[in-house]
Short mmCIF file of C-alpha atoms and ligand atoms in Angstrom, two decimals:
data_model
loop_
_atom_site.label_atom_id
_atom_site.label_comp_id
_atom_site.label_asym_id
_atom_site.label_seq_id
_atom_site.Cartn_x
_atom_site.Cartn_y
_atom_site.Cartn_z
CA UNK A 1 -278.89 47.31 -13.63
CA UNK A 2 -277.74 45.18 -10.74
CA UNK A 3 -277.67 46.75 -7.28
CA UNK A 4 -274.09 48.02 -6.73
CA UNK A 5 -274.50 47.79 -2.96
CA UNK A 6 -272.37 45.09 -1.30
CA UNK A 7 -274.36 42.23 0.24
CA UNK A 8 -273.55 39.08 2.11
CA UNK A 9 -270.99 40.75 4.38
CA UNK A 10 -269.76 38.42 7.12
CA UNK A 11 -267.01 38.70 9.73
CA UNK A 12 -264.98 35.99 11.40
CA UNK A 13 -262.77 36.98 14.36
CA UNK A 14 -259.40 35.20 14.25
CA UNK A 15 -256.00 35.38 15.96
CA UNK A 16 -255.45 39.13 16.15
CA UNK A 17 -257.32 39.94 12.95
CA UNK A 18 -260.80 39.62 11.47
CA UNK A 19 -261.67 38.09 8.08
CA UNK A 20 -264.38 39.96 6.17
CA UNK A 21 -266.08 38.31 3.20
CA UNK A 22 -268.82 39.54 0.89
CA UNK A 23 -270.45 38.90 -2.46
CA UNK A 24 -268.70 40.57 -5.41
CA UNK A 25 -270.38 43.48 -7.20
CA UNK A 26 -270.09 43.35 -11.01
CA UNK A 27 -267.86 46.10 -12.34
CA UNK A 28 -266.35 47.03 -8.99
CA UNK A 29 -262.85 48.47 -9.37
CA UNK A 30 -262.22 48.14 -5.65
CA UNK A 31 -263.97 47.84 -2.31
CA UNK A 32 -263.55 50.03 0.75
CA UNK A 33 -263.76 48.46 4.19
CA UNK A 34 -264.94 50.74 6.99
CA UNK A 35 -264.24 49.97 10.65
CA UNK A 36 -265.89 51.60 13.68
CA UNK A 37 -264.86 50.91 17.30
CA UNK A 38 -267.76 50.04 19.60
CA UNK A 39 -268.16 50.09 23.36
CA UNK A 40 -269.62 47.24 25.43
CA UNK A 41 -273.17 48.41 24.75
CA UNK A 42 -272.57 48.31 20.99
CA UNK A 43 -272.54 52.10 20.57
CA UNK A 44 -269.78 53.75 18.52
CA UNK A 45 -266.87 54.72 20.77
CA UNK A 46 -264.82 56.42 18.07
CA UNK A 47 -265.02 57.64 14.50
CA UNK A 48 -265.66 55.34 11.53
CA UNK A 49 -262.72 55.17 9.11
CA UNK A 50 -261.69 53.28 5.98
CA UNK A 51 -259.28 50.64 7.29
CA UNK A 52 -258.90 48.61 4.11
CA UNK A 53 -259.07 48.73 0.33
CA UNK A 54 -259.59 45.42 -1.46
CA UNK A 55 -258.95 45.06 -5.16
CA UNK A 56 -260.29 42.16 -7.20
CA UNK A 57 -256.86 41.37 -8.66
CA UNK A 58 -255.15 40.83 -5.34
CA UNK A 59 -255.93 37.20 -4.64
CA UNK A 60 -256.06 33.95 -6.54
CA UNK A 61 -259.84 33.66 -5.99
CA UNK A 62 -260.88 37.04 -7.33
CA UNK A 63 -264.62 36.25 -7.30
CA UNK A 64 -264.57 35.47 -3.56
CA UNK A 65 -263.52 38.70 -1.83
CA UNK A 66 -261.90 38.25 1.58
CA UNK A 67 -259.96 40.83 3.56
CA UNK A 68 -257.97 40.30 6.75
CA UNK A 69 -258.66 43.50 8.64
CA UNK A 70 -255.92 43.98 11.21
CA UNK A 71 -254.13 46.61 13.21
CA UNK A 72 -256.95 47.13 15.71
CA UNK A 73 -256.48 46.19 19.37
CA UNK A 74 -257.81 42.63 19.61
CA UNK A 75 -260.26 41.83 22.38
CA UNK A 76 -262.42 44.86 21.60
CA UNK A 77 -265.67 45.12 19.67
CA UNK A 78 -265.90 46.66 16.19
CA UNK A 79 -268.38 47.24 13.40
CA UNK A 80 -267.57 46.91 9.71
CA UNK A 81 -269.29 47.99 6.50
CA UNK A 82 -268.05 47.52 2.92
CA UNK A 83 -268.85 49.51 -0.22
CA UNK A 84 -267.93 48.98 -3.86
CA UNK A 85 -266.23 51.63 -5.96
CA UNK A 86 -267.58 51.46 -9.53
CA UNK A 87 -265.42 53.42 -11.96
CA UNK A 88 -264.35 56.08 -9.42
CA UNK A 89 -267.68 56.43 -7.64
CA UNK A 90 -268.14 54.97 -4.16
CA UNK A 91 -271.51 53.22 -3.88
CA UNK A 92 -273.76 52.81 -0.84
CA UNK A 93 -272.33 50.92 2.13
CA UNK A 94 -273.48 47.40 2.93
CA UNK A 95 -275.46 46.55 6.03
CA UNK A 96 -273.07 46.49 9.02
CA UNK A 97 -271.65 43.46 10.81
CA UNK A 98 -270.12 43.48 14.28
CA UNK A 99 -267.79 41.17 16.18
CA UNK A 100 -265.98 40.90 19.45
CA UNK A 101 -262.41 40.41 18.22
CA UNK A 102 -259.82 38.24 19.92
CA UNK A 103 -256.08 37.95 20.11
CA UNK A 104 -254.09 34.75 19.70
CA UNK A 105 -254.10 32.01 22.34
CA UNK A 106 -253.24 33.63 25.66
CA UNK A 107 -252.24 32.34 29.06
CA UNK A 108 -252.21 34.53 32.16
CA UNK A 109 -248.74 35.82 32.91
CA UNK A 110 -247.37 34.97 29.46
CA UNK A 111 -248.22 38.16 27.60
CA UNK A 112 -245.22 39.50 25.71
CA UNK A 113 -243.95 43.02 26.20
CA UNK A 114 -245.34 43.85 22.77
CA UNK A 115 -248.80 42.68 23.79
CA UNK A 116 -248.76 44.40 27.19
CA UNK A 117 -248.01 47.68 25.44
CA UNK A 118 -250.46 46.98 22.59
CA UNK A 119 -247.76 47.43 19.96
CA UNK A 120 -246.40 50.73 21.28
CA UNK A 121 -243.00 49.02 21.10
CA UNK A 122 -241.53 45.54 20.71
CA UNK A 123 -240.61 42.92 23.30
CA UNK A 124 -237.16 43.71 24.69
CA UNK A 125 -234.27 41.26 24.97
CA UNK A 126 -234.57 41.12 28.78
CA UNK A 127 -238.31 40.48 28.49
CA UNK A 128 -237.63 37.74 25.95
CA UNK A 129 -235.11 35.95 28.16
CA UNK A 130 -237.42 36.08 31.20
CA UNK A 131 -240.42 34.93 29.13
CA UNK A 132 -238.37 32.12 27.57
CA UNK A 133 -237.31 30.78 30.97
CA UNK A 134 -240.87 30.89 32.32
CA UNK A 135 -242.41 29.19 29.24
CA UNK A 136 -239.89 26.37 29.54
CA UNK A 137 -240.66 25.98 33.25
CA UNK A 138 -244.41 25.98 32.63
CA UNK A 139 -244.52 23.56 29.70
CA UNK A 140 -243.06 20.04 29.55
CA UNK A 141 -243.44 20.30 25.77
CA UNK A 142 -240.66 22.90 25.50
CA UNK A 143 -236.89 22.51 25.58
CA UNK A 144 -234.69 25.57 25.22
CA UNK A 145 -231.39 24.95 23.46
CA UNK A 146 -228.95 27.88 23.62
CA UNK A 147 -227.29 27.79 20.19
CA UNK A 148 -224.56 30.20 21.25
CA UNK A 149 -223.72 33.80 22.03
CA UNK A 150 -223.65 36.87 19.81
CA UNK A 151 -220.59 39.16 19.60
CA UNK A 152 -222.26 41.45 22.19
CA UNK A 153 -223.00 38.56 24.54
CA UNK A 154 -226.69 37.88 23.89
CA UNK A 155 -228.02 34.34 23.67
CA UNK A 156 -229.56 32.81 20.54
CA UNK A 157 -232.17 30.37 21.78
CA UNK A 158 -233.77 27.49 19.89
CA UNK A 159 -237.23 26.39 21.02
CA UNK A 160 -237.69 22.63 20.53
CA UNK A 161 -241.36 21.75 21.02
CA UNK A 162 -242.99 18.30 21.04
CA UNK A 163 -245.87 16.44 22.68
CA UNK A 164 -246.06 15.15 25.33
CA UNK A 165 -242.43 16.25 25.54
CA UNK A 166 -239.84 17.02 22.87
CA UNK A 167 -237.73 14.23 21.41
CA UNK A 168 -234.53 14.00 23.41
CA UNK A 169 -231.73 14.58 20.93
CA UNK A 170 -231.03 16.49 17.74
CA UNK A 171 -230.00 13.26 16.01
CA UNK A 172 -233.39 11.67 16.74
CA UNK A 173 -235.24 14.80 15.67
CA UNK A 174 -233.25 14.87 12.43
CA UNK A 175 -234.47 11.35 11.69
CA UNK A 176 -238.13 12.40 11.90
CA UNK A 177 -240.50 15.15 10.79
CA UNK A 178 -239.58 18.68 11.86
CA UNK A 179 -240.72 22.14 10.84
CA UNK A 180 -240.34 25.65 12.17
CA UNK A 181 -239.36 29.25 11.73
CA UNK A 182 -236.45 31.67 11.65
CA UNK A 183 -238.14 34.79 12.90
CA UNK A 184 -235.86 37.83 13.00
CA UNK A 185 -232.68 38.01 10.96
CA UNK A 186 -232.89 41.76 10.32
CA UNK A 187 -232.92 43.55 13.67
CA UNK A 188 -235.05 46.44 12.47
CA UNK A 189 -237.77 44.10 11.08
CA UNK A 190 -239.14 42.81 14.39
CA UNK A 191 -242.70 41.64 13.62
CA UNK A 192 -241.73 38.05 12.79
CA UNK A 193 -240.18 37.68 16.24
CA UNK A 194 -243.44 38.76 17.89
CA UNK A 195 -245.44 36.37 15.72
CA UNK A 196 -243.10 33.54 16.72
CA UNK A 197 -243.49 34.29 20.45
CA UNK A 198 -247.27 33.99 20.05
CA UNK A 199 -246.95 30.73 18.10
CA UNK A 200 -244.55 29.30 20.68
CA UNK A 201 -246.92 30.16 23.53
CA UNK A 202 -249.83 28.41 21.83
CA UNK A 203 -247.77 25.30 21.06
CA UNK A 204 -246.40 25.24 24.60
CA UNK A 205 -249.57 25.83 26.59
CA UNK A 206 -252.73 25.25 24.52
CA UNK A 207 -254.64 21.97 24.62
CA UNK A 208 -256.49 22.72 21.41
CA UNK A 209 -256.74 19.55 19.29
CA UNK A 210 -254.93 21.31 16.43
CA UNK A 211 -251.91 21.96 18.67
CA UNK A 212 -251.82 18.39 19.96
CA UNK A 213 -252.12 17.05 16.41
CA UNK A 214 -249.27 19.24 15.12
CA UNK A 215 -246.97 18.31 18.01
CA UNK A 216 -247.82 14.63 17.80
CA UNK A 217 -246.76 14.49 14.17
CA UNK A 218 -243.64 16.65 14.14
CA UNK A 219 -241.06 18.39 16.26
CA UNK A 220 -241.37 22.16 15.97
CA UNK A 221 -238.12 24.14 15.99
CA UNK A 222 -238.26 27.93 16.24
CA UNK A 223 -235.45 30.50 16.52
CA UNK A 224 -237.21 33.74 17.48
CA UNK A 225 -234.09 35.91 17.67
CA UNK A 226 -231.43 35.15 15.08
CA UNK A 227 -230.00 38.66 15.38
CA UNK A 228 -230.40 39.66 19.04
CA UNK A 229 -227.72 42.38 18.82
CA UNK A 230 -229.34 43.92 15.76
CA UNK A 231 -232.75 43.81 17.47
CA UNK A 232 -231.42 45.44 20.64
CA UNK A 233 -229.73 48.14 18.54
CA UNK A 234 -232.58 48.30 15.99
CA UNK A 235 -230.18 47.80 13.09
CA UNK A 236 -230.58 45.66 9.98
CA UNK A 237 -227.18 44.01 10.37
CA UNK A 238 -225.54 42.57 13.48
CA UNK A 239 -223.15 44.45 15.78
CA UNK A 240 -220.28 44.19 13.27
CA UNK A 241 -222.39 45.67 10.48
CA UNK A 242 -222.86 42.40 8.59
CA UNK A 243 -226.26 41.77 6.98
CA UNK A 244 -226.85 38.25 8.30
CA UNK A 245 -229.22 37.42 5.46
CA UNK A 246 -226.25 37.83 3.12
CA UNK A 247 -224.17 35.48 5.25
CA UNK A 248 -225.92 32.09 5.24
CA UNK A 249 -223.40 30.64 2.78
CA UNK A 250 -220.12 32.22 3.84
CA UNK A 251 -221.14 32.15 7.53
CA UNK A 252 -218.55 34.70 8.55
CA UNK A 253 -220.45 35.70 11.71
CA UNK A 254 -221.10 33.80 14.96
CA UNK A 255 -224.87 34.15 14.49
CA UNK A 256 -224.75 32.60 11.01
CA UNK A 257 -222.48 29.82 12.26
CA UNK A 258 -224.76 28.90 15.17
CA UNK A 259 -227.72 28.79 12.83
CA UNK A 260 -225.86 26.67 10.24
CA UNK A 261 -225.02 24.16 12.96
CA UNK A 262 -228.68 24.08 13.98
CA UNK A 263 -229.76 23.30 10.39
CA UNK A 264 -227.07 20.64 10.11
CA UNK A 265 -228.04 18.93 13.37
CA UNK A 266 -231.86 19.17 13.31
CA UNK A 267 -232.54 19.14 9.51
CA UNK A 268 -235.98 20.77 9.62
CA UNK A 269 -237.95 20.00 6.47
CA UNK A 270 -240.05 23.17 6.27
CA UNK A 271 -239.28 26.67 7.56
CA UNK A 272 -240.40 30.26 7.13
CA UNK A 273 -238.04 33.23 7.41
CA UNK A 274 -239.63 36.41 8.78
CA UNK A 275 -238.94 39.89 7.37
CA UNK A 276 -240.53 43.28 6.68
CA UNK A 277 -240.54 44.96 3.26
CA UNK A 278 -240.56 48.71 2.66
CA UNK A 279 -242.44 48.82 -0.68
CA UNK A 280 -245.79 50.40 0.25
CA UNK A 281 -247.39 49.22 -3.00
CA UNK A 282 -246.65 45.55 -2.56
CA UNK A 283 -249.01 42.93 -1.19
CA UNK A 284 -249.49 42.11 2.51
CA UNK A 285 -247.06 39.19 2.46
CA UNK A 286 -244.44 38.93 -0.29
CA UNK A 287 -243.09 35.36 -0.36
CA UNK A 288 -239.98 33.84 -1.91
CA UNK A 289 -239.07 30.18 -2.19
CA UNK A 290 -235.57 28.74 -2.82
CA UNK A 291 -234.65 29.75 -6.34
CA UNK A 292 -230.88 29.47 -6.82
CA UNK A 293 -230.21 27.57 -10.05
CA UNK A 294 -228.33 24.86 -8.14
CA UNK A 295 -231.46 23.99 -6.13
CA UNK A 296 -232.67 20.46 -6.88
CA UNK A 297 -235.74 20.59 -9.16
CA UNK A 298 -237.86 18.57 -6.72
CA UNK A 299 -237.09 20.99 -3.86
CA UNK A 300 -237.60 24.12 -5.97
CA UNK A 301 -240.85 22.83 -7.42
CA UNK A 302 -242.53 21.78 -4.18
CA UNK A 303 -241.45 25.02 -2.48
CA UNK A 304 -242.87 27.16 -5.30
CA UNK A 305 -245.88 25.18 -6.49
CA UNK A 306 -246.77 23.43 -3.24
CA UNK A 307 -245.73 25.59 -0.31
CA UNK A 308 -246.10 29.14 -1.66
CA UNK A 309 -248.46 29.12 -4.66
CA UNK A 310 -250.38 26.05 -3.53
CA UNK A 311 -250.69 26.57 0.20
CA UNK A 312 -249.88 30.18 1.12
CA UNK A 313 -251.79 31.82 -1.74
CA UNK A 314 -254.76 29.55 -1.21
CA UNK A 315 -254.92 29.96 2.58
CA UNK A 316 -254.35 33.70 2.13
CA UNK A 317 -257.33 33.93 -0.21
CA UNK A 318 -259.43 32.14 2.43
CA UNK A 319 -258.30 34.17 5.42
CA UNK A 320 -257.90 37.50 3.61
CA UNK A 321 -254.13 37.95 3.54
CA UNK A 322 -252.71 39.04 0.20
CA UNK A 323 -249.63 37.04 -0.81
CA UNK A 324 -247.43 37.66 -3.85
CA UNK A 325 -243.92 36.78 -5.07
CA UNK A 326 -241.16 38.86 -3.45
CA UNK A 327 -238.86 40.52 -5.97
CA UNK A 328 -235.64 38.83 -4.94
CA UNK A 329 -232.32 40.58 -4.46
CA UNK A 330 -229.96 39.69 -7.27
CA UNK A 331 -226.56 40.94 -6.20
CA UNK A 332 -225.57 38.76 -3.29
CA UNK A 333 -225.00 35.39 -4.83
CA UNK A 334 -226.33 32.54 -2.78
CA UNK A 335 -226.12 34.05 0.67
CA UNK A 336 -229.78 34.44 1.64
CA UNK A 337 -231.84 32.15 3.87
CA UNK A 338 -234.10 30.82 1.16
CA UNK A 339 -231.33 30.25 -1.37
CA UNK A 340 -229.09 28.44 1.09
CA UNK A 341 -231.85 26.38 2.70
CA UNK A 342 -232.96 25.27 -0.77
CA UNK A 343 -229.39 24.19 -1.46
CA UNK A 344 -229.63 22.27 1.82
CA UNK A 345 -232.70 20.45 0.44
CA UNK A 346 -235.24 22.22 2.65
CA UNK A 347 -238.71 23.45 1.67
CA UNK A 348 -238.80 27.11 2.72
CA UNK A 349 -240.10 30.57 2.05
CA UNK A 350 -239.21 34.06 3.08
CA UNK A 351 -242.21 36.00 4.43
CA UNK A 352 -242.15 39.79 4.22
CA UNK A 353 -244.77 41.71 6.14
CA UNK A 354 -245.22 44.98 4.24
CA UNK A 355 -243.65 47.64 6.48
CA UNK A 356 -246.36 50.28 6.23
CA UNK A 357 -250.08 50.39 5.48
CA UNK A 358 -249.73 51.71 1.95
CA UNK A 359 -252.79 52.42 -0.19
CA UNK A 360 -254.63 49.26 0.87
CA UNK A 361 -254.50 49.84 4.66
CA UNK A 362 -254.89 53.62 4.98
CA UNK A 363 -255.65 53.66 8.72
CA UNK A 364 -252.09 52.49 9.47
CA UNK A 365 -250.45 55.47 7.88
CA UNK A 366 -249.41 57.65 10.79
CA UNK A 367 -250.10 54.97 13.43
CA UNK A 368 -247.12 52.79 14.25
CA UNK A 369 -248.95 50.60 16.80
CA UNK A 370 -251.73 49.90 14.26
CA UNK A 371 -249.10 48.92 11.69
CA UNK A 372 -247.06 46.81 14.11
CA UNK A 373 -250.12 44.86 15.25
CA UNK A 374 -251.08 44.02 11.66
CA UNK A 375 -247.54 42.90 10.89
CA UNK A 376 -247.14 40.78 14.02
CA UNK A 377 -250.49 38.99 13.56
CA UNK A 378 -249.79 38.41 9.86
CA UNK A 379 -246.45 36.87 10.82
CA UNK A 380 -248.18 34.64 13.37
CA UNK A 381 -250.53 33.56 10.58
CA UNK A 382 -247.52 32.81 8.34
CA UNK A 383 -245.72 30.66 10.90
CA UNK A 384 -248.95 28.76 11.49
CA UNK A 385 -249.30 28.14 7.74
CA UNK A 386 -245.85 26.54 7.65
CA UNK A 387 -246.94 24.07 10.34
CA UNK A 388 -250.32 23.44 8.68
CA UNK A 389 -248.65 22.79 5.33
CA UNK A 390 -246.03 20.48 6.81
CA UNK A 391 -248.70 18.49 8.65
CA UNK A 392 -250.90 18.16 5.54
CA UNK A 393 -248.22 17.42 2.95
CA UNK A 394 -245.46 15.68 4.90
CA UNK A 395 -245.26 12.56 2.66
CA UNK A 396 -244.85 14.71 -0.48
CA UNK A 397 -242.37 16.97 1.32
CA UNK A 398 -240.26 14.02 2.50
CA UNK A 399 -240.27 12.56 -1.02
CA UNK A 400 -239.21 15.88 -2.59
CA UNK A 401 -236.36 16.18 -0.09
CA UNK A 402 -235.23 12.59 -0.75
CA UNK A 403 -235.40 13.23 -4.51
CA UNK A 404 -233.45 16.45 -4.03
CA UNK A 405 -230.71 14.71 -2.08
CA UNK A 406 -230.50 11.95 -4.69
CA UNK A 407 -230.23 14.56 -7.45
CA UNK A 408 -227.43 16.40 -5.66
CA UNK A 409 -225.52 13.20 -4.85
CA UNK A 410 -225.57 12.23 -8.54
CA UNK A 411 -223.55 15.38 -9.45
CA UNK A 412 -225.41 15.51 -12.74
CA UNK A 413 -225.40 18.50 -15.06
CA UNK A 414 -224.20 22.06 -14.83
CA UNK A 415 -223.43 24.04 -11.75
CA UNK A 416 -224.13 27.76 -11.53
CA UNK A 417 -222.25 30.44 -9.59
CA UNK A 418 -224.91 33.13 -9.70
CA UNK A 419 -228.33 32.61 -11.20
CA UNK A 420 -231.90 31.78 -10.34
CA UNK A 421 -234.91 29.83 -11.45
CA UNK A 422 -237.33 32.32 -12.98
CA UNK A 423 -240.13 33.78 -10.84
CA UNK A 424 -243.21 34.98 -12.70
CA UNK A 425 -245.70 37.47 -11.30
CA UNK A 426 -248.46 35.33 -9.91
CA UNK A 427 -251.28 36.00 -9.41
CA UNK A 428 -250.90 38.82 -11.93
CA UNK A 429 -251.01 41.75 -12.06
CA UNK A 430 -249.97 43.43 -8.85
CA UNK A 431 -251.02 47.06 -8.78
CA UNK A 432 -248.09 49.39 -8.23
CA UNK A 433 -245.62 46.55 -8.02
CA UNK A 434 -243.28 45.28 -10.70
CA UNK A 435 -242.93 41.58 -11.42
CA UNK A 436 -239.82 39.83 -10.11
CA UNK A 437 -236.87 40.19 -12.46
CA UNK A 438 -235.68 37.15 -14.36
CA UNK A 439 -232.62 35.54 -12.88
CA UNK A 440 -231.31 33.10 -15.47
CA UNK A 441 -227.53 32.71 -15.22
CA UNK A 442 -225.37 34.16 -17.98
CA UNK A 443 -222.94 31.83 -19.80
CA UNK A 444 -220.06 33.09 -17.66
CA UNK A 445 -221.87 31.92 -14.51
CA UNK A 446 -222.23 28.30 -15.66
CA UNK A 447 -219.76 25.42 -15.33
CA UNK A 448 -220.74 22.44 -17.48
CA UNK A 449 -219.66 19.71 -17.06
CA UNK A 450 -219.20 20.24 -13.32
CA UNK A 451 -216.02 19.29 -11.48
CA UNK A 452 -216.11 16.10 -9.42
CA UNK A 453 -214.74 17.97 -6.43
CA UNK A 454 -212.56 20.72 -5.01
CA UNK A 455 -209.17 20.48 -3.33
CA UNK A 456 -207.99 22.75 -0.50
CA UNK A 457 -204.41 22.77 0.69
CA UNK A 458 -203.89 22.42 4.42
CA UNK A 459 -203.06 26.14 4.58
CA UNK A 460 -206.24 27.15 2.74
CA UNK A 461 -208.34 24.84 4.89
CA UNK A 462 -206.95 25.94 8.24
CA UNK A 463 -206.27 29.67 7.84
CA UNK A 464 -208.45 31.88 10.05
CA UNK A 465 -210.36 34.22 7.78
CA UNK A 466 -210.68 37.95 8.29
CA UNK A 467 -213.36 38.49 5.73
CA UNK A 468 -216.21 40.50 7.10
CA UNK A 469 -217.12 43.62 9.02
CA UNK A 470 -215.39 44.39 12.27
CA UNK A 471 -215.50 40.96 13.87
CA UNK A 472 -212.81 40.66 16.60
CA UNK A 473 -209.95 38.32 15.75
CA UNK A 474 -210.82 35.85 18.52
CA UNK A 475 -214.04 35.10 16.59
CA UNK A 476 -212.43 34.46 13.19
CA UNK A 477 -212.97 30.98 11.76
CA UNK A 478 -211.36 28.88 9.02
CA UNK A 479 -212.79 27.45 5.81
CA UNK A 480 -212.51 24.01 7.33
CA UNK A 481 -214.54 25.02 10.38
CA UNK A 482 -217.23 26.57 8.19
CA UNK A 483 -217.49 23.52 5.94
CA UNK A 484 -217.99 21.44 9.08
CA UNK A 485 -220.68 23.82 10.39
CA UNK A 486 -222.60 23.37 7.14
CA UNK A 487 -222.14 19.60 7.30
CA UNK A 488 -220.19 19.42 4.04
CA UNK A 489 -218.48 16.04 3.57
CA UNK A 490 -214.70 16.44 3.42
CA UNK A 491 -211.98 13.78 2.87
CA UNK A 492 -208.45 14.19 4.22
CA UNK A 493 -205.82 13.73 1.52
CA UNK A 494 -202.07 14.18 1.39
CA UNK A 495 -201.32 17.88 1.76
CA UNK A 496 -204.90 18.97 2.09
CA UNK A 497 -208.62 18.17 1.90
CA UNK A 498 -210.85 16.93 -0.92
CA UNK A 499 -214.50 17.99 -1.09
CA UNK A 500 -216.48 15.67 -3.40
CA UNK A 501 -219.34 17.15 -5.40
CA UNK A 502 -221.33 13.93 -5.14
CA UNK A 503 -222.98 14.72 -1.78
CA UNK A 504 -226.27 16.16 -0.48
CA UNK A 505 -224.91 19.73 -0.25
CA UNK A 506 -223.54 19.65 -3.81
CA UNK A 507 -225.37 22.84 -4.81
CA UNK A 508 -223.59 24.81 -2.10
CA UNK A 509 -220.03 23.60 -2.71
CA UNK A 510 -219.04 25.66 -5.71
CA UNK A 511 -220.61 28.68 -4.01
CA UNK A 512 -218.34 28.17 -1.01
CA UNK A 513 -215.16 27.08 -2.77
CA UNK A 514 -214.90 28.39 -6.33
CA UNK A 515 -213.01 31.62 -7.10
CA UNK A 516 -215.72 32.58 -9.60
CA UNK A 517 -218.43 32.87 -6.93
CA UNK A 518 -219.75 36.41 -6.49
CA UNK A 519 -219.06 38.29 -4.27
CA UNK A 520 -216.36 35.84 -3.05
CA UNK A 521 -215.99 32.24 -1.90
CA UNK A 522 -214.78 31.36 1.59
CA UNK A 523 -211.71 29.82 -0.05
CA UNK A 524 -210.57 29.68 -3.68
CA UNK A 525 -210.06 25.93 -3.90
CA UNK A 526 -208.79 24.01 -6.92
CA UNK A 527 -211.39 22.46 -9.22
CA UNK A 528 -210.84 18.73 -9.70
CA UNK A 529 -212.18 17.12 -12.88
CA UNK A 530 -210.50 13.72 -12.80
CA UNK A 531 -211.58 11.69 -9.80
CA UNK A 532 -210.95 8.26 -11.33
CA UNK A 533 -213.72 5.73 -11.62
ZN1 ZN B 620 -235.37 41.52 5.97
#
């Protein structure tokens, strides 16, 4: 019988985490990763504990185990050992490995509040604003663009980053390569925001060749705080109670409107959208690409097969992060970030850091700072992957976007009110997690042939809409204003406005303007089927 003791254990210290790799043991049901804190002399300074459980079915390369151990305080020294569990019996531990761990790129005076307090709590709004101002002063690569103000008076800032300095105008940036991140739409899911601060600092201040290469080839656009009121109040929604990730289509709220204008003006090609997910049995990083049925095939396919399954799953298997498909919400029509950005011909994914340690990271359970550090560093890793992927695959990404726009402008084939491209469990199976539900549209959600456009009367186009939460009346907006914020092409006609389907945002139009759209359109416009020739 082969020796069931793990061999070949190696450790590689990375940005806030450490990748452990070892040779697989035949018949192992799982592996247990043990971590021990060490002092400067290399002696144990605390108890050994199982910090990770790795299962062979968790990654796409199941014969090459790799585990991203995280949650520890980076900058300190640790020892690791790994043992196989055969049937239910733990085997002997491997020989130990040790490493001095490290955090992400750091620059004196630019630690975030989160880092100063080692994850005891998150960076506050006041700390963010001060840090933002100082980063912009310190780095000629950074331009801060205030996108607007929340209902409670907080600023939503856009970081525009380029080398040696950012391109001057949104119009010029829109004409070239751009990628980035939307980091914190749900106020009580803060780890993506912390990961974005760390990524911004590295892009702004590091002279590493990777940073210079990224910034030489694209403009990076990052919105760390989409929902500053929700973050300050630690609520999922904004101050009016609206879930902003159910508002990217209707854009009832100021935050959603500012962000829509940013997408319209800068047209980033690739973005990640940071979240946290409360299912303790899911993987480290559930991911979800644009999947609304109206998404252009070229955009859906490159997002799924290229960005998520091709790049994220592969890089995760190398670095030790466990990615899997996020089971998408099915009840909110096309209002989420990934659905709407796909309909805007962008290549995107949602990234959910699993909220708690769960069975695979037992040391986190009962330690919030340990859990927060793992989440923040996994989000930093995710934002970095978006930039790496964009840099590596930009020609294919640009072609998919051009093909997607051409598809939408042709107004060919059915349109769907509510329905999704299917998402299979991959890599399967996921222990304790159910595969994503199918999302194919029912016959009542399909319109085929599609209309050639929609008509809004002047009254419908101009009426201020009271359609969400407790937003004060001074902040109400009209259907016409919202169409403009999205960048929808509109033609003035006698008595009203005509919105042609043959345009780049075709997949979004029936979602905004058709009475059949669940839960509701912004205006119930008239379908037009005869547009002449
Ligand atoms: Zn979320």
